[in-house]
Amino acid sequence: MIIFRYLCRELLFATLAVSAVLLLMVMSGRFVKYLAEAAAGDISANILFSLMAFRLPGFLELILPLGLFVGILLAYGRLYVESEMTVLHACGFSEWRLLFYTMAPAMAVALFVASMSLYLTPAGAERSNLMLNAEKARNEFDHLVPKKFISTSGGQAVYYAEALSEDKSTMLGVFLAELGATDAETEANHQVVIRAREGVQQVDQETGLRYLVLRDGYRYEGIPGQREYRQMAFSSYEVLMEAPQLRNRWRDQMESAPTLQLVGSDDPKETAFLYWRLSLPVLVLVVAVLAVPLSRTNPRQGRFIKMFPAILLYLIYLVILQGVRGAIEDGKYTNPAVIWLVHPPFLLIGLLLLAMRNWRRKPRPLPEGVKESADA
């Protein structure tokens, strides 16, 4: 038990350290993306940390298998370099027993990944999609930043406001440019430019449509490059605002679908998503079997000598698994169970590497004369 606790402590510490570094890198990239969208006015800055929290299980379910794989290589590689593993082997501690001890923390990591892939990740994806749809349902003017040109979601208009009122319900010094229809004869676009003293939003109670009501301004309509422009002064002018484009993609729906809903589905694509979620815990166990023989290192070579080929093998495993999943979604494979054929070859590779390490070639028997002379 002392050896078991020692190995588990070294392994879990290395796994947590590697996973923390990988998680920081991935979340930093995603946070920068959300921050850019908030700066552009697409989403509110108040929901950034909530979005990151809901997306955290989706990051961890892919990071932890790699963290465990690299953690085994680093932890056991250090033991080989410092000759601690050599002492254990000399005392009768075989690599098969090392694999048996390694599977205990690997099973704990696999159960944690299973809880995320089967429950936490779909729930987090659903909450994040609801938050993003709520942000899209809010009009573009709700995210207005004064003294900055902002394009609408459909790209059909650009608006600008010099300032906002104290309650942020009225825009002051409004500029609005609309891209109109194309002229059939000249193939030029009619553009409408509006300049108003102020603007407010109004919602039609019957239809639910939103209008931007502009007051005390001028409307200019024409084709850029031509002299014929129409100018109109108005005291009140209403502009229909575009309907929000909500996130309703098929992949978003599948990622947020509860696992129990996918279990009873007859759709091959939904079954493929179910098998993918079940494959992640299996991935953890298979990479643990692969990492044990790959971690054996010559003390003179250093513990990082096999890091590159080991990670390359892991990437090949993960790319093939995701490639089969994508092929099932594209309809190239009618049977979603083909995804389970990816795991056995890599499990067999790990077991063969482990068996080759423990295999010793038997010495050939000496000829009879040589044996007698040796005895003499």
mmCIF file of C-alpha atoms in Angstrom:
data_model
loop_
_atom_site.group_PDB
_atom_site.id
_atom_site.type_symbol
_atom_site.label_atom_id
_atom_site.label_comp_id
_atom_site.label_asym_id
_atom_site.label_seq_id
_atom_site.Cartn_x
_atom_site.Cartn_y
_atom_site.Cartn_z
ATOM 1 C CA MET A 1 0.000 0.000 0.000
ATOM 2 C CA ILE A 2 2.925 2.360 0.561
ATOM 3 C CA ILE A 3 4.072 1.873 -3.023
ATOM 4 C CA PHE A 4 0.502 2.233 -4.288
ATOM 5 C CA ARG A 5 -0.055 5.509 -2.420
ATOM 6 C CA TYR A 6 3.309 6.828 -3.572
ATOM 7 C CA LEU A 7 2.634 6.053 -7.231
ATOM 8 C CA CYS A 8 -0.904 7.460 -7.084
ATOM 9 C CA ARG A 9 0.320 10.671 -5.448
ATOM 10 C CA GLU A 10 3.033 11.186 -8.061
ATOM 11 C CA LEU A 11 0.659 10.356 -10.905
ATOM 12 C CA LEU A 12 -2.238 12.541 -9.755
ATOM 13 C CA PHE A 13 0.036 15.479 -8.988
ATOM 14 C CA ALA A 14 1.572 15.359 -12.476
ATOM 15 C CA THR A 15 -1.879 14.924 -14.067
ATOM 16 C CA LEU A 16 -3.325 17.918 -12.229
ATOM 17 C CA ALA A 17 -0.319 20.080 -13.095
ATOM 18 C CA VAL A 18 -0.451 19.235 -16.808
ATOM 19 C CA SER A 19 -4.238 19.578 -16.953
ATOM 20 C CA ALA A 20 -4.098 22.977 -15.224
ATOM 21 C CA VAL A 21 -1.610 24.297 -17.769
ATOM 22 C CA LEU A 22 -3.624 22.964 -20.721
ATOM 23 C CA LEU A 23 -6.864 24.304 -19.258
ATOM 24 C CA LEU A 24 -5.339 27.742 -18.781
ATOM 25 C CA MET A 25 -4.203 27.813 -22.401
ATOM 26 C CA VAL A 26 -7.562 26.689 -23.814
ATOM 27 C CA MET A 27 -9.674 28.932 -21.609
ATOM 28 C CA SER A 28 -7.462 31.934 -22.327
ATOM 29 C CA GLY A 29 -8.046 31.516 -26.061
ATOM 30 C CA ARG A 30 -11.804 31.145 -25.614
ATOM 31 C CA PHE A 31 -11.957 34.077 -23.190
ATOM 32 C CA VAL A 32 -10.162 36.303 -25.695
ATOM 33 C CA LYS A 33 -12.746 35.291 -28.321
ATOM 34 C CA TYR A 34 -15.662 36.163 -26.037
ATOM 35 C CA LEU A 35 -13.926 39.385 -25.019
ATOM 36 C CA ALA A 36 -13.621 40.408 -28.666
ATOM 37 C CA GLU A 37 -17.340 39.746 -29.181
ATOM 38 C CA ALA A 38 -18.143 41.828 -26.097
ATOM 39 C CA ALA A 39 -15.938 44.665 -27.360
ATOM 40 C CA ALA A 40 -17.757 44.542 -30.703
ATOM 41 C CA GLY A 41 -21.095 44.766 -28.912
ATOM 42 C CA ASP A 42 -22.299 41.285 -29.901
ATOM 43 C CA ILE A 43 -22.665 40.060 -26.310
ATOM 44 C CA SER A 44 -22.755 41.717 -22.930
ATOM 45 C CA ALA A 45 -19.594 41.801 -20.833
ATOM 46 C CA ASN A 46 -21.617 40.755 -17.782
ATOM 47 C CA ILE A 47 -22.025 37.170 -19.006
ATOM 48 C CA LEU A 48 -18.399 36.445 -19.941
ATOM 49 C CA PHE A 49 -17.485 34.592 -16.754
ATOM 50 C CA SER A 50 -20.799 32.734 -16.727
ATOM 51 C CA LEU A 51 -20.181 31.518 -20.270
ATOM 52 C CA MET A 52 -16.687 30.348 -19.326
ATOM 53 C CA ALA A 53 -18.055 28.498 -16.288
ATOM 54 C CA PHE A 54 -20.694 26.690 -18.353
ATOM 55 C CA ARG A 55 -18.105 25.757 -20.997
ATOM 56 C CA LEU A 56 -15.618 24.444 -18.422
ATOM 57 C CA PRO A 57 -16.883 20.799 -18.412
ATOM 58 C CA GLY A 58 -16.577 20.675 -22.192
ATOM 59 C CA PHE A 59 -12.942 21.739 -21.920
ATOM 60 C CA LEU A 60 -12.110 19.307 -19.117
ATOM 61 C CA GLU A 61 -13.541 16.234 -20.832
ATOM 62 C CA LEU A 62 -10.955 16.632 -23.606
ATOM 63 C CA ILE A 63 -8.095 17.982 -21.491
ATOM 64 C CA LEU A 64 -8.096 15.365 -18.718
ATOM 65 C CA PRO A 65 -7.316 12.361 -20.978
ATOM 66 C CA LEU A 66 -4.298 14.181 -22.381
ATOM 67 C CA GLY A 67 -3.357 15.403 -18.911
ATOM 68 C CA LEU A 68 -3.433 11.845 -17.568
ATOM 69 C CA PHE A 69 -1.403 10.548 -20.513
ATOM 70 C CA VAL A 70 1.314 13.188 -20.165
ATOM 71 C CA GLY A 71 1.167 12.908 -16.371
ATOM 72 C CA ILE A 72 1.978 9.199 -16.513
ATOM 73 C CA LEU A 73 4.879 9.858 -18.866
ATOM 74 C CA LEU A 74 6.306 12.575 -16.613
ATOM 75 C CA ALA A 75 5.722 10.844 -13.263
ATOM 76 C CA TYR A 76 6.989 7.405 -14.232
ATOM 77 C CA GLY A 77 9.704 8.890 -16.426
ATOM 78 C CA ARG A 78 11.123 10.665 -13.367
ATOM 79 C CA LEU A 79 11.065 7.401 -11.419
ATOM 80 C CA TYR A 80 13.000 5.680 -14.199
ATOM 81 C CA VAL A 81 15.547 8.496 -14.489
ATOM 82 C CA GLU A 82 16.161 8.558 -10.748
ATOM 83 C CA SER A 83 16.434 4.713 -10.706
ATOM 84 C CA GLU A 84 13.493 4.363 -8.311
ATOM 85 C CA MET A 85 11.621 2.181 -10.760
ATOM 86 C CA THR A 86 14.763 0.083 -11.264
ATOM 87 C CA VAL A 87 14.842 -0.642 -7.538
ATOM 88 C CA LEU A 88 11.164 -1.603 -7.575
ATOM 89 C CA HIS A 89 11.715 -3.984 -10.493
ATOM 90 C CA ALA A 90 14.699 -5.509 -8.732
ATOM 91 C CA CYS A 91 12.457 -6.216 -5.734
ATOM 92 C CA GLY A 92 9.974 -8.114 -7.916
ATOM 93 C CA PHE A 93 7.656 -5.226 -8.859
ATOM 94 C CA SER A 94 6.696 -6.033 -12.466
ATOM 95 C CA GLU A 95 5.292 -3.663 -15.076
ATOM 96 C CA TRP A 96 2.038 -5.613 -15.052
ATOM 97 C CA ARG A 97 1.628 -4.717 -11.388
ATOM 98 C CA LEU A 98 2.546 -1.141 -12.277
ATOM 99 C CA LEU A 99 -0.254 -1.160 -14.846
ATOM 100 C CA PHE A 100 -2.636 -2.590 -12.247
ATOM 101 C CA TYR A 101 -1.769 0.190 -9.802
ATOM 102 C CA THR A 102 -2.069 2.807 -12.550
ATOM 103 C CA MET A 103 -5.585 1.739 -13.493
ATOM 104 C CA ALA A 104 -6.921 2.789 -10.079
ATOM 105 C CA PRO A 105 -6.323 6.560 -10.537
ATOM 106 C CA ALA A 106 -7.094 6.168 -14.244
ATOM 107 C CA MET A 107 -10.489 4.702 -13.320
ATOM 108 C CA ALA A 108 -11.151 7.691 -11.048
ATOM 109 C CA VAL A 109 -10.285 10.086 -13.878
ATOM 110 C CA ALA A 110 -12.466 8.071 -16.277
ATOM 111 C CA LEU A 111 -15.454 8.309 -13.913
ATOM 112 C CA PHE A 112 -14.915 12.055 -13.580
ATOM 113 C CA VAL A 113 -14.743 12.442 -17.370
ATOM 114 C CA ALA A 114 -17.868 10.288 -17.734
ATOM 115 C CA SER A 115 -19.792 12.538 -15.335
ATOM 116 C CA MET A 116 -18.855 15.550 -17.432
ATOM 117 C CA SER A 117 -19.408 14.044 -20.887
ATOM 118 C CA LEU A 118 -22.740 12.434 -19.963
ATOM 119 C CA TYR A 119 -24.254 15.143 -17.790
ATOM 120 C CA LEU A 120 -22.272 18.305 -17.008
ATOM 121 C CA THR A 121 -21.155 19.149 -20.553
ATOM 122 C CA PRO A 122 -24.672 18.877 -22.129
ATOM 123 C CA ALA A 123 -26.163 20.865 -19.243
ATOM 124 C CA GLY A 124 -23.496 23.547 -19.539
ATOM 125 C CA ALA A 125 -23.885 23.720 -23.324
ATOM 126 C CA GLU A 126 -27.637 24.177 -22.928
ATOM 127 C CA ARG A 127 -27.221 26.994 -20.429
ATOM 128 C CA SER A 128 -24.592 28.753 -22.535
ATOM 129 C CA ASN A 129 -26.787 28.479 -25.655
ATOM 130 C CA LEU A 130 -29.714 29.962 -23.733
ATOM 131 C CA MET A 131 -27.558 32.854 -22.591
ATOM 132 C CA LEU A 132 -26.246 33.504 -26.109
ATOM 133 C CA ASN A 133 -29.758 33.311 -27.567
ATOM 134 C CA ALA A 134 -30.964 35.748 -24.911
ATOM 135 C CA GLU A 135 -28.188 38.104 -25.944
ATOM 136 C CA LYS A 136 -29.149 37.703 -29.604
ATOM 137 C CA ALA A 137 -32.805 38.303 -28.736
ATOM 138 C CA ARG A 138 -31.835 41.637 -27.303
ATOM 139 C CA ASN A 139 -31.601 44.242 -30.005
ATOM 140 C CA GLU A 140 -28.287 45.522 -31.281
ATOM 141 C CA PHE A 141 -29.022 48.908 -29.730
ATOM 142 C CA ASP A 142 -29.046 47.322 -26.265
ATOM 143 C CA HIS A 143 -25.279 46.841 -26.674
ATOM 144 C CA LEU A 144 -24.691 50.277 -28.094
ATOM 145 C CA VAL A 145 -21.310 51.818 -27.353
ATOM 146 C CA PRO A 146 -21.290 55.625 -27.783
ATOM 147 C CA LYS A 147 -18.992 57.148 -30.403
ATOM 148 C CA LYS A 148 -18.446 53.839 -32.175
ATOM 149 C CA PHE A 149 -19.768 52.542 -35.510
ATOM 150 C CA ILE A 150 -21.586 49.235 -35.031
ATOM 151 C CA SER A 151 -23.036 46.958 -37.710
ATOM 152 C CA THR A 152 -26.315 45.118 -37.265
ATOM 153 C CA SER A 153 -26.403 41.304 -37.103
ATOM 154 C CA GLY A 154 -27.559 41.018 -40.719
ATOM 155 C CA GLY A 155 -25.007 43.510 -42.000
ATOM 156 C CA GLN A 156 -27.721 45.640 -43.616
ATOM 157 C CA ALA A 157 -27.136 48.782 -41.580
ATOM 158 C CA VAL A 158 -24.499 50.684 -39.618
ATOM 159 C CA TYR A 159 -25.406 53.016 -36.793
ATOM 160 C CA TYR A 160 -23.627 55.504 -34.594
ATOM 161 C CA ALA A 161 -24.585 57.595 -31.582
ATOM 162 C CA GLU A 162 -22.650 60.481 -30.143
ATOM 163 C CA ALA A 163 -23.962 59.896 -26.619
ATOM 164 C CA LEU A 164 -26.634 58.181 -24.530
ATOM 165 C CA SER A 165 -29.043 59.606 -22.024
ATOM 166 C CA GLU A 166 -28.463 58.950 -18.328
ATOM 167 C CA ASP A 167 -30.977 56.085 -18.281
ATOM 168 C CA LYS A 168 -29.515 54.744 -21.586
ATOM 169 C CA SER A 169 -32.965 54.723 -23.195
ATOM 170 C CA THR A 170 -32.361 57.553 -25.692
ATOM 171 C CA MET A 171 -29.576 57.918 -28.227
ATOM 172 C CA LEU A 172 -28.338 61.406 -28.942
ATOM 173 C CA GLY A 173 -26.823 62.506 -32.252
ATOM 174 C CA VAL A 174 -27.858 59.427 -34.218
ATOM 175 C CA PHE A 175 -26.327 58.444 -37.550
ATOM 176 C CA LEU A 176 -27.800 55.496 -39.488
ATOM 177 C CA ALA A 177 -26.719 54.126 -42.885
ATOM 178 C CA GLU A 178 -28.876 51.504 -44.614
ATOM 179 C CA LEU A 179 -27.944 49.374 -47.624
ATOM 180 C CA GLY A 180 -30.947 49.239 -49.909
ATOM 181 C CA ALA A 181 -31.906 47.151 -52.937
ATOM 182 C CA THR A 182 -29.862 46.893 -56.132
ATOM 183 C CA ASP A 183 -30.926 48.931 -59.153
ATOM 184 C CA ALA A 184 -31.624 46.601 -62.098
ATOM 185 C CA GLU A 185 -30.363 49.089 -64.721
ATOM 186 C CA THR A 186 -27.251 50.449 -63.091
ATOM 187 C CA GLU A 187 -26.551 47.440 -60.808
ATOM 188 C CA ALA A 188 -25.788 49.939 -58.071
ATOM 189 C CA ASN A 189 -26.967 49.842 -54.501
ATOM 190 C CA HIS A 190 -29.350 52.443 -53.189
ATOM 191 C CA GLN A 191 -28.120 53.745 -49.881
ATOM 192 C CA VAL A 192 -30.038 55.610 -47.230
ATOM 193 C CA VAL A 193 -28.278 57.873 -44.751
ATOM 194 C CA ILE A 194 -30.215 59.284 -41.810
ATOM 195 C CA ARG A 195 -29.104 61.938 -39.371
ATOM 196 C CA ALA A 196 -31.328 62.648 -36.368
ATOM 197 C CA ARG A 197 -31.174 64.564 -33.127
ATOM 198 C CA GLU A 198 -32.238 61.593 -31.006
ATOM 199 C CA GLY A 199 -33.631 58.094 -31.267
ATOM 200 C CA VAL A 200 -35.574 55.714 -29.024
ATOM 201 C CA GLN A 201 -36.855 52.165 -29.319
ATOM 202 C CA GLN A 202 -40.485 51.173 -29.443
ATOM 203 C CA VAL A 203 -42.092 47.722 -29.529
ATOM 204 C CA ASP A 204 -45.344 47.051 -31.342
ATOM 205 C CA GLN A 205 -47.572 45.338 -28.798
ATOM 206 C CA GLU A 206 -49.540 43.438 -31.465
ATOM 207 C CA THR A 207 -46.717 42.110 -33.644
ATOM 208 C CA GLY A 208 -43.791 42.249 -31.203
ATOM 209 C CA LEU A 209 -41.631 43.993 -33.809
ATOM 210 C CA ARG A 210 -39.117 46.593 -32.723
ATOM 211 C CA TYR A 211 -38.810 50.003 -34.303
ATOM 212 C CA LEU A 212 -36.212 52.717 -33.961
ATOM 213 C CA VAL A 213 -38.035 56.031 -33.745
ATOM 214 C CA LEU A 214 -35.855 58.927 -34.877
ATOM 215 C CA ARG A 215 -36.792 62.541 -34.207
ATOM 216 C CA ASP A 216 -35.812 65.830 -35.847
ATOM 217 C CA GLY A 217 -33.509 64.815 -38.639
ATOM 218 C CA TYR A 218 -32.879 64.379 -42.350
ATOM 219 C CA ARG A 219 -33.019 61.390 -44.663
ATOM 220 C CA TYR A 220 -30.801 61.143 -47.758
ATOM 221 C CA GLU A 221 -31.369 58.459 -50.419
ATOM 222 C CA GLY A 222 -29.423 57.821 -53.604
ATOM 223 C CA ILE A 223 -26.713 55.890 -55.406
ATOM 224 C CA PRO A 224 -23.105 56.592 -54.423
ATOM 225 C CA GLY A 225 -21.229 58.416 -57.191
ATOM 226 C CA GLN A 226 -24.329 60.021 -58.700
ATOM 227 C CA ARG A 227 -25.776 63.471 -58.158
ATOM 228 C CA GLU A 228 -29.424 62.489 -57.888
ATOM 229 C CA TYR A 229 -30.073 62.341 -54.165
ATOM 230 C CA ARG A 230 -33.393 62.803 -52.440
ATOM 231 C CA GLN A 231 -33.434 64.760 -49.213
ATOM 232 C CA MET A 232 -36.291 64.644 -46.737
ATOM 233 C CA ALA A 233 -36.672 66.425 -43.427
ATOM 234 C CA PHE A 234 -38.759 64.719 -40.749
ATOM 235 C CA SER A 235 -39.928 65.302 -37.221
ATOM 236 C CA SER A 236 -40.460 61.581 -36.569
ATOM 237 C CA TYR A 237 -39.199 58.625 -38.589
ATOM 238 C CA GLU A 238 -39.574 54.914 -37.773
ATOM 239 C CA VAL A 239 -37.082 52.245 -38.885
ATOM 240 C CA LEU A 240 -37.942 48.551 -38.608
ATOM 241 C CA MET A 241 -35.166 46.730 -36.810
ATOM 242 C CA GLU A 242 -33.936 43.299 -37.904
ATOM 243 C CA ALA A 243 -35.134 40.190 -36.148
ATOM 244 C CA PRO A 244 -32.421 38.512 -34.075
ATOM 245 C CA GLN A 245 -30.704 35.467 -35.529
ATOM 246 C CA LEU A 246 -30.834 32.864 -32.781
ATOM 247 C CA ARG A 247 -28.422 29.947 -32.437
ATOM 248 C CA ASN A 248 -30.323 26.913 -33.649
ATOM 249 C CA ARG A 249 -27.679 24.833 -35.344
ATOM 250 C CA TRP A 250 -27.961 21.059 -35.377
ATOM 251 C CA ARG A 251 -24.617 20.558 -33.651
ATOM 252 C CA ASP A 252 -25.547 22.992 -30.885
ATOM 253 C CA GLN A 253 -28.751 21.067 -30.317
ATOM 254 C CA MET A 254 -26.915 17.740 -30.135
ATOM 255 C CA GLU A 255 -24.241 19.056 -27.791
ATOM 256 C CA SER A 256 -26.898 20.320 -25.387
ATOM 257 C CA ALA A 257 -29.220 17.303 -25.712
ATOM 258 C CA PRO A 258 -29.529 15.233 -22.503
ATOM 259 C CA THR A 259 -27.902 11.821 -22.632
ATOM 260 C CA LEU A 260 -31.145 9.994 -21.793
ATOM 261 C CA GLN A 261 -32.730 11.624 -24.842
ATOM 262 C CA LEU A 262 -29.981 10.233 -27.068
ATOM 263 C CA VAL A 263 -30.242 6.731 -25.597
ATOM 264 C CA GLY A 264 -33.707 6.119 -27.003
ATOM 265 C CA SER A 265 -33.076 7.776 -30.367
ATOM 266 C CA ASP A 266 -33.097 5.896 -33.682
ATOM 267 C CA ASP A 267 -31.240 8.648 -35.530
ATOM 268 C CA PRO A 268 -27.690 7.476 -36.425
ATOM 269 C CA LYS A 269 -26.307 10.982 -35.910
ATOM 270 C CA GLU A 270 -27.750 11.227 -32.425
ATOM 271 C CA THR A 271 -26.461 7.744 -31.662
ATOM 272 C CA ALA A 272 -23.026 8.859 -32.844
ATOM 273 C CA PHE A 273 -23.093 11.697 -30.310
ATOM 274 C CA LEU A 274 -24.061 9.201 -27.604
ATOM 275 C CA TYR A 275 -21.199 6.871 -28.520
ATOM 276 C CA TRP A 276 -18.800 9.825 -28.568
ATOM 277 C CA ARG A 277 -19.758 10.732 -25.017
ATOM 278 C CA LEU A 278 -19.253 7.115 -23.946
ATOM 279 C CA SER A 279 -15.940 6.918 -25.807
ATOM 280 C CA LEU A 280 -14.276 9.634 -23.724
ATOM 281 C CA PRO A 281 -14.079 7.550 -20.506
ATOM 282 C CA VAL A 282 -12.855 4.602 -22.582
ATOM 283 C CA LEU A 283 -10.229 6.909 -24.078
ATOM 284 C CA VAL A 284 -8.904 7.615 -20.582
ATOM 285 C CA LEU A 285 -8.411 3.915 -19.807
ATOM 286 C CA VAL A 286 -6.801 3.129 -23.164
ATOM 287 C CA VAL A 287 -4.293 5.989 -22.963
ATOM 288 C CA ALA A 288 -3.367 4.839 -19.453
ATOM 289 C CA VAL A 289 -2.477 1.411 -20.867
ATOM 290 C CA LEU A 290 -0.467 3.080 -23.633
ATOM 291 C CA ALA A 291 1.407 5.428 -21.313
ATOM 292 C CA VAL A 292 2.754 2.787 -18.904
ATOM 293 C CA PRO A 293 5.129 1.044 -21.372
ATOM 294 C CA LEU A 294 5.929 4.322 -23.137
ATOM 295 C CA SER A 295 7.071 5.897 -19.864
ATOM 296 C CA ARG A 296 9.997 3.487 -19.470
ATOM 297 C CA THR A 297 13.152 5.530 -20.043
ATOM 298 C CA ASN A 298 16.875 4.956 -19.944
ATOM 299 C CA PRO A 299 18.356 7.155 -17.184
ATOM 300 C CA ARG A 300 21.112 8.276 -19.561
ATOM 301 C CA GLN A 301 18.602 9.490 -22.176
ATOM 302 C CA GLY A 302 16.355 11.582 -19.933
ATOM 303 C CA ARG A 303 12.633 11.339 -19.314
ATOM 304 C CA PHE A 304 11.640 13.560 -22.256
ATOM 305 C CA ILE A 305 13.185 11.370 -24.962
ATOM 306 C CA LYS A 306 9.921 9.529 -25.661
ATOM 307 C CA MET A 307 7.576 12.439 -25.074
ATOM 308 C CA PHE A 308 7.251 13.456 -28.722
ATOM 309 C CA PRO A 309 6.483 9.982 -30.197
ATOM 310 C CA ALA A 310 4.120 9.250 -27.303
ATOM 311 C CA ILE A 311 2.124 12.461 -27.811
ATOM 312 C CA LEU A 312 2.141 11.820 -31.565
ATOM 313 C CA LEU A 313 0.586 8.402 -30.940
ATOM 314 C CA TYR A 314 -2.040 10.017 -28.715
ATOM 315 C CA LEU A 315 -2.879 12.621 -31.370
ATOM 316 C CA ILE A 316 -3.254 9.900 -33.999
ATOM 317 C CA TYR A 317 -5.645 8.082 -31.680
ATOM 318 C CA LEU A 318 -7.726 11.198 -31.013
ATOM 319 C CA VAL A 319 -7.764 12.332 -34.664
ATOM 320 C CA ILE A 320 -8.947 8.906 -35.853
ATOM 321 C CA LEU A 321 -11.653 8.884 -33.185
ATOM 322 C CA GLN A 322 -12.896 12.337 -34.168
ATOM 323 C CA GLY A 323 -12.583 11.478 -37.856
ATOM 324 C CA VAL A 324 -14.828 8.444 -37.467
ATOM 325 C CA ARG A 325 -17.296 10.555 -35.525
ATOM 326 C CA GLY A 326 -17.331 13.156 -38.315
ATOM 327 C CA ALA A 327 -17.748 10.450 -40.945
ATOM 328 C CA ILE A 328 -20.784 9.111 -39.098
ATOM 329 C CA GLU A 329 -22.295 12.597 -38.912
ATOM 330 C CA ASP A 330 -21.707 13.069 -42.653
ATOM 331 C CA GLY A 331 -23.458 9.777 -43.419
ATOM 332 C CA LYS A 332 -20.385 7.906 -44.660
ATOM 333 C CA TYR A 333 -21.015 5.142 -42.110
ATOM 334 C CA THR A 334 -24.569 3.968 -41.592
ATOM 335 C CA ASN A 335 -23.766 2.067 -38.406
ATOM 336 C CA PRO A 336 -22.672 4.403 -35.574
ATOM 337 C CA ALA A 337 -21.166 1.460 -33.655
ATOM 338 C CA VAL A 338 -18.153 1.637 -35.980
ATOM 339 C CA ILE A 339 -16.694 4.176 -33.551
ATOM 340 C CA TRP A 340 -16.025 1.349 -31.100
ATOM 341 C CA LEU A 341 -13.598 -0.216 -33.587
ATOM 342 C CA VAL A 342 -11.110 2.612 -32.939
ATOM 343 C CA HIS A 343 -10.300 1.650 -29.330
ATOM 344 C CA PRO A 344 -9.202 -2.043 -29.599
ATOM 345 C CA PRO A 345 -6.172 -1.463 -31.904
ATOM 346 C CA PHE A 346 -4.636 1.112 -29.558
ATOM 347 C CA LEU A 347 -5.411 -1.019 -26.525
ATOM 348 C CA LEU A 348 -3.670 -3.919 -28.268
ATOM 349 C CA ILE A 349 -0.671 -1.683 -29.039
ATOM 350 C CA GLY A 350 -0.345 -0.815 -25.355
ATOM 351 C CA LEU A 351 -0.572 -4.439 -24.247
ATOM 352 C CA LEU A 352 1.968 -5.544 -26.878
ATOM 353 C CA LEU A 353 4.419 -2.836 -25.803
ATOM 354 C CA LEU A 354 3.999 -3.938 -22.222
ATOM 355 C CA ALA A 355 4.470 -7.608 -23.120
ATOM 356 C CA MET A 356 7.587 -6.856 -25.161
ATOM 357 C CA ARG A 357 9.136 -5.097 -22.181
ATOM 358 C CA ASN A 358 8.636 -8.151 -19.988
ATOM 359 C CA TRP A 359 9.607 -10.700 -22.618
ATOM 360 C CA ARG A 360 13.000 -12.206 -22.191
ATOM 361 C CA ARG A 361 14.617 -14.353 -24.826
ATOM 362 C CA LYS A 362 15.506 -17.782 -23.469
ATOM 363 C CA PRO A 363 19.222 -18.706 -23.806
ATOM 364 C CA ARG A 364 20.010 -21.322 -26.402
ATOM 365 C CA PRO A 365 21.304 -24.654 -25.052
ATOM 366 C CA LEU A 366 25.010 -25.188 -25.565
ATOM 367 C CA PRO A 367 26.304 -28.121 -27.566
ATOM 368 C CA GLU A 368 27.030 -31.251 -25.597
ATOM 369 C CA GLY A 369 30.775 -30.970 -25.960
ATOM 370 C CA VAL A 370 30.866 -27.408 -24.853
ATOM 371 C CA LYS A 371 28.748 -28.234 -21.833
ATOM 372 C CA GLU A 372 31.034 -31.067 -20.792
ATOM 373 C CA SER A 373 34.144 -28.944 -21.187
ATOM 374 C CA ALA A 374 32.494 -26.215 -19.161
ATOM 375 C CA ASP A 375 31.679 -28.730 -16.431
ATOM 376 C CA ALA A 376 35.226 -30.033 -16.548
#
